[in-house]
Tab-separated table of C-alpha atoms in Angstrom:
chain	number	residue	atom	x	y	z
U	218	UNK	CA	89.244	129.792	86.638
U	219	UNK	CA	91.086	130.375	89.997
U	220	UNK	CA	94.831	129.727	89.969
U	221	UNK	CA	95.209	125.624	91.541
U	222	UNK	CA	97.050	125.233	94.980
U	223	UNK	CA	99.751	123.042	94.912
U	224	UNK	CA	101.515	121.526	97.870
U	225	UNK	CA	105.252	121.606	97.988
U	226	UNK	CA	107.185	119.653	100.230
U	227	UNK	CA	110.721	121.075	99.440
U	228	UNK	CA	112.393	123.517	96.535
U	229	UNK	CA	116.361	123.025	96.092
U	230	UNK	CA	118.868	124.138	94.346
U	231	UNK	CA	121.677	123.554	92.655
U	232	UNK	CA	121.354	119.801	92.585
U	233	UNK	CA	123.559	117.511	90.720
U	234	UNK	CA	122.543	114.044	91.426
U	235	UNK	CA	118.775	114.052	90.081
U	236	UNK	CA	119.438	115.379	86.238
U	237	UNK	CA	121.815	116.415	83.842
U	238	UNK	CA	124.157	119.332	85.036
U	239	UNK	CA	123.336	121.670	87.745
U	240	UNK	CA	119.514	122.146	88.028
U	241	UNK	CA	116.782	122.950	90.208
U	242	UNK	CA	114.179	120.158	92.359
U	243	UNK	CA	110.998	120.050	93.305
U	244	UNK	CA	109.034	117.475	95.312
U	245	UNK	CA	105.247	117.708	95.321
U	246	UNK	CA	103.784	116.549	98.687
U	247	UNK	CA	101.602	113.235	98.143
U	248	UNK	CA	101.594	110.281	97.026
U	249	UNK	CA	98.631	107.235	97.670
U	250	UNK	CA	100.901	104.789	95.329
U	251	UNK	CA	103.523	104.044	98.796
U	252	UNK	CA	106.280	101.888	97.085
U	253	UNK	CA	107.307	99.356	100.100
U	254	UNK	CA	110.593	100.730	101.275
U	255	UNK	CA	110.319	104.560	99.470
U	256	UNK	CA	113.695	106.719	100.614
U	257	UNK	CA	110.767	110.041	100.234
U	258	UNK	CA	107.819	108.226	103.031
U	259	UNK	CA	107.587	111.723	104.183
U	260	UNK	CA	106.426	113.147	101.213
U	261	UNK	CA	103.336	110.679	101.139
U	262	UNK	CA	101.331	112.954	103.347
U	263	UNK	CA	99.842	115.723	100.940
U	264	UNK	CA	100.924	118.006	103.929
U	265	UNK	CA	103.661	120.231	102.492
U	266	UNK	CA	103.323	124.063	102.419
U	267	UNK	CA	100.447	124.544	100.070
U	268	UNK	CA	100.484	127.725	97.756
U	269	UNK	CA	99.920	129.177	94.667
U	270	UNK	CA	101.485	128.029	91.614
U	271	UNK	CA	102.890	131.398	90.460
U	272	UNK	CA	104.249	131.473	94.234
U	273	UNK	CA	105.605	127.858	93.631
U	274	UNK	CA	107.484	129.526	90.362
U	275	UNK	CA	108.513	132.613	92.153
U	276	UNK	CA	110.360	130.563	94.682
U	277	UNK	CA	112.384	128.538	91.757
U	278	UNK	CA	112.515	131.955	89.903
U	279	UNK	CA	114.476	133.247	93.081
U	280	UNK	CA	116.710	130.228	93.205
U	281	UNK	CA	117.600	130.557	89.193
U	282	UNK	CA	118.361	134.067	89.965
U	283	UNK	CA	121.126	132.833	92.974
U	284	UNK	CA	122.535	130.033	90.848
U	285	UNK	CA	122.636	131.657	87.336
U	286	UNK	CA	124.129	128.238	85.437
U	287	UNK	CA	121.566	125.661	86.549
U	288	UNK	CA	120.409	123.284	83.261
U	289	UNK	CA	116.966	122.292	84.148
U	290	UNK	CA	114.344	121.360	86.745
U	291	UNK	CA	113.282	118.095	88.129
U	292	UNK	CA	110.288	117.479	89.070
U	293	UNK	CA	109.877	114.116	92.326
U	294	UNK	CA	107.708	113.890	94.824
U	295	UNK	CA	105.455	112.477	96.126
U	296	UNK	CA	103.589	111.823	92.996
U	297	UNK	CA	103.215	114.412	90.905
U	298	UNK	CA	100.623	113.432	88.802
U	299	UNK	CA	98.089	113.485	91.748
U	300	UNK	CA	98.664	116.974	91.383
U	301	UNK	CA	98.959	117.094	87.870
U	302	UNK	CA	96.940	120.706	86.572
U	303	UNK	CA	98.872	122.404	89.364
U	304	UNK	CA	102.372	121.009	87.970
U	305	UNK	CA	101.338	121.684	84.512
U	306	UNK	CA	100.356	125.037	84.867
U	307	UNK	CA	103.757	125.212	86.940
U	308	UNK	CA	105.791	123.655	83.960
U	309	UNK	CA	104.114	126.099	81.537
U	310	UNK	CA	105.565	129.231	83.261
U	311	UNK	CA	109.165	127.585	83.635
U	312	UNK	CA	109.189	126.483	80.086
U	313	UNK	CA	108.648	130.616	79.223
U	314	UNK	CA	110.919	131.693	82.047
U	315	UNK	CA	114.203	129.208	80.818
U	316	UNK	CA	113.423	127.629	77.685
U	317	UNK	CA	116.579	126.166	77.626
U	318	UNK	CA	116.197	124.676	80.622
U	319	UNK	CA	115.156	120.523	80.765
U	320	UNK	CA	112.714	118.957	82.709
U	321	UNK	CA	112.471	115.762	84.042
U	322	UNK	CA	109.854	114.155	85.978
U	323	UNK	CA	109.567	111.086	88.483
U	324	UNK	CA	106.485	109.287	88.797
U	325	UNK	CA	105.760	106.219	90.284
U	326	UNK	CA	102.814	105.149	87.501
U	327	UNK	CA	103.821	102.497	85.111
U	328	UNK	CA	105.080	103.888	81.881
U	329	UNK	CA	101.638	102.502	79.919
U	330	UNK	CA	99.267	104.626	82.388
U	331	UNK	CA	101.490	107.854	82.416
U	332	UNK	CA	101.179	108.358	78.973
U	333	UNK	CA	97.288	107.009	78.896
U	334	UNK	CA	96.242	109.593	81.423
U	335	UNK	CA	99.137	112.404	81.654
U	336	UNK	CA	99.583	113.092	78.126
U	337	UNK	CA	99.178	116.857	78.509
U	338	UNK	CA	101.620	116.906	81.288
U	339	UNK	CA	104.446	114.986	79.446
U	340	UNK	CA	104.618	117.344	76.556
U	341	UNK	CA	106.005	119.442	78.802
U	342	UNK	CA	108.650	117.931	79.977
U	343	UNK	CA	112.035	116.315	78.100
U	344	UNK	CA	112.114	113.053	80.122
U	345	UNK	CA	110.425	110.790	82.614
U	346	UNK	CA	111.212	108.054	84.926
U	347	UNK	CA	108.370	106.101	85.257
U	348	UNK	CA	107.423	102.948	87.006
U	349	UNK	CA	106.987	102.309	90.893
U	350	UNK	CA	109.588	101.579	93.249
U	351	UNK	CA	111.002	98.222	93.363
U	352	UNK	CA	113.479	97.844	96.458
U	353	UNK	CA	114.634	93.948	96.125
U	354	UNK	CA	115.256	94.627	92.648
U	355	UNK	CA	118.106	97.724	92.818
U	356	UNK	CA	119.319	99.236	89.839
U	357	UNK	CA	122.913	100.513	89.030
U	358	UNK	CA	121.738	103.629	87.061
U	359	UNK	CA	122.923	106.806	88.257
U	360	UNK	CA	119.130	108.581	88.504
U	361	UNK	CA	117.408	105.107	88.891
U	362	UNK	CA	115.878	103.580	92.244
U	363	UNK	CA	115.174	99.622	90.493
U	364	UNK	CA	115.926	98.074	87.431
U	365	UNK	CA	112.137	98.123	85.967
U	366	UNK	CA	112.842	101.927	86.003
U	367	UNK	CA	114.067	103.489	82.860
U	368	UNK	CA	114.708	107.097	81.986
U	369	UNK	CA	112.187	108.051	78.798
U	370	UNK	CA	113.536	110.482	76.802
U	371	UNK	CA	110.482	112.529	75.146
U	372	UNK	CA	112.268	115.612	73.298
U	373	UNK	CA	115.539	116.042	71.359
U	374	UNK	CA	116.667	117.807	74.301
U	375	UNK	CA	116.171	114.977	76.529
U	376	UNK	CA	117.844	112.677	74.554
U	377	UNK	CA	121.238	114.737	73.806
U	378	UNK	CA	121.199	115.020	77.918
U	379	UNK	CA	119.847	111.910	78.872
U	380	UNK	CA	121.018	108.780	76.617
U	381	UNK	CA	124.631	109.596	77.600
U	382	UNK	CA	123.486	109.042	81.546
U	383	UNK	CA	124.366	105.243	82.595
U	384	UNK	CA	125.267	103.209	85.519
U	385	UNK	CA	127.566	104.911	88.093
U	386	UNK	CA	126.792	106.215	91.038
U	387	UNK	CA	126.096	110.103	92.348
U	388	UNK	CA	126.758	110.568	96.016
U	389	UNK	CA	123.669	112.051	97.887
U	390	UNK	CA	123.995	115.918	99.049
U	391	UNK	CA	122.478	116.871	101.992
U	392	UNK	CA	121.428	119.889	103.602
U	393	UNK	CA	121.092	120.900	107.239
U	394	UNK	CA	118.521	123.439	107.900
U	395	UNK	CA	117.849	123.829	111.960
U	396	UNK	CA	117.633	120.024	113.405
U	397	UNK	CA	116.513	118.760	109.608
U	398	UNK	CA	119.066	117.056	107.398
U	399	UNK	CA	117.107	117.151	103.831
U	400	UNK	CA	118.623	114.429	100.808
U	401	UNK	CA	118.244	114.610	97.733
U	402	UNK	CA	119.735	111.780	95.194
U	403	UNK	CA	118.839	108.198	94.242
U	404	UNK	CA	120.078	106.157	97.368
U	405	UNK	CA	121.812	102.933	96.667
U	406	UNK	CA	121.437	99.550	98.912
U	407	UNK	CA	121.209	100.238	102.432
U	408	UNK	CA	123.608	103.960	101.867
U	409	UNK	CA	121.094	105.472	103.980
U	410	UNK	CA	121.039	103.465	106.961
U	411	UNK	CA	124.976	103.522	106.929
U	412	UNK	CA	124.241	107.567	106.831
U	413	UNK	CA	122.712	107.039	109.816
U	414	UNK	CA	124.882	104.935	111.672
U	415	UNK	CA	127.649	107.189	111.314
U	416	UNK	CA	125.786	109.754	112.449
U	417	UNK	CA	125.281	107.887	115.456
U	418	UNK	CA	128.710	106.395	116.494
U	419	UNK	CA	129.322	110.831	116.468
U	420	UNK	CA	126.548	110.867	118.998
U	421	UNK	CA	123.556	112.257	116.287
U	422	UNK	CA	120.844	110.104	116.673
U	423	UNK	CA	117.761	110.656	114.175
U	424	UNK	CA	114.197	111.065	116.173
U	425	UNK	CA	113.045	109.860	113.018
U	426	UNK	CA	113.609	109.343	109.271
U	427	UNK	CA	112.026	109.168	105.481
U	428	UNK	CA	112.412	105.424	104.965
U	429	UNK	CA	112.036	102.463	106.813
């Protein structure tokens, strides 16, 4: 069988605000679900770079080799379950490569349905946050967008890193590459349209942006 394409709309590292510790992201390009008011509308297009899987690892591989202490990798998108045999076969070489490493995974597919129809992709990783999007119903949870969210713990791992994780709140990290400011984070209330109007009153004004 011939090695599944999967499209990537951005690899980062170290991030702090989307795990335990220092870690690794990635965020699959696509998602049909569109959660009313998503920070990530730009990843809904399944138009990121598309390549390989093992390419896909080598690129996180090279990262782990810059950044020698991250703890894990999360997995956002996008959904990643409507790419799910390329992110499994993805998981399965970063599970050999750092098997100390966690992973976590964001999906916006209620809890019930993820484990229905993604069970082979969940054994792979340590914990999930589940559920769709709800913006009029904001959660305090560090790595939480609403309150119907919760973070599933699925290993032993992922509960010695996880259940300790509560409400408080991680600043977003940003990173400028050319005329592209990239977050990554949970963003809380309207913190990125107060981003954006501070950017302006310094005379940056954003042609356009991920949310609406």
């Amino acid at each position: 069988m011939s090695e599944p394409l999967i499209h990537v709309f951005r690899v980062a590292a170290p991030i702090t605000n989307l795990g335990y510790g220092r870690r690794a992201a990635l965020w699959v390009a696509g998602c049909s679900i569109g959660c009313p008011n998503c920070c990530s509308q730009d990843t809904w297009a399944a138009q990121g770079r598309a390549m390989l899987v093992s390419e896909a690892a080598s690129l996180i591989e090279a990262l782990a080799a810059r950044h020698v202490d991250l703890s894990g990798l999360t997995v956002s998108g996008g959904e990643p379950t409507e790419s799910a045999q390329a992110v499994r076969l993805l998981l399965e070489r970063i599970r050999i490569a750092h098997p100390d490493w966690d992973v976590l995974l964001y999906s916006g597919l209620p809890w019930r349905r993820l484990k229905a129809r993604h069970a082979e992709l969940l054994a792979l990783c340590d914990a999930v946050v589940p559920e769709p999007f709800l913006y009029r119903k904001p959660s305090d949870h560090a790595l939480l967008g609403s309150e119907n969210q919760s973070v599933r713990c699925l290993t032993r791992l992922g509960d010695l890193r996880y259940t300790q994780i509560g409400p408080k709140t991680l600043p977003l990290e940003a990173t400028v590459t050319g005329n592209d400011i990239s977050f990554s984070g949970v963003p809380k209330g309207d913190s990125l349209d107060r981003f954006a109007a501070a950017l302006e009153r310094r005379g940056i004004l954003l042609s356009s942006k991920s949310w609406s």
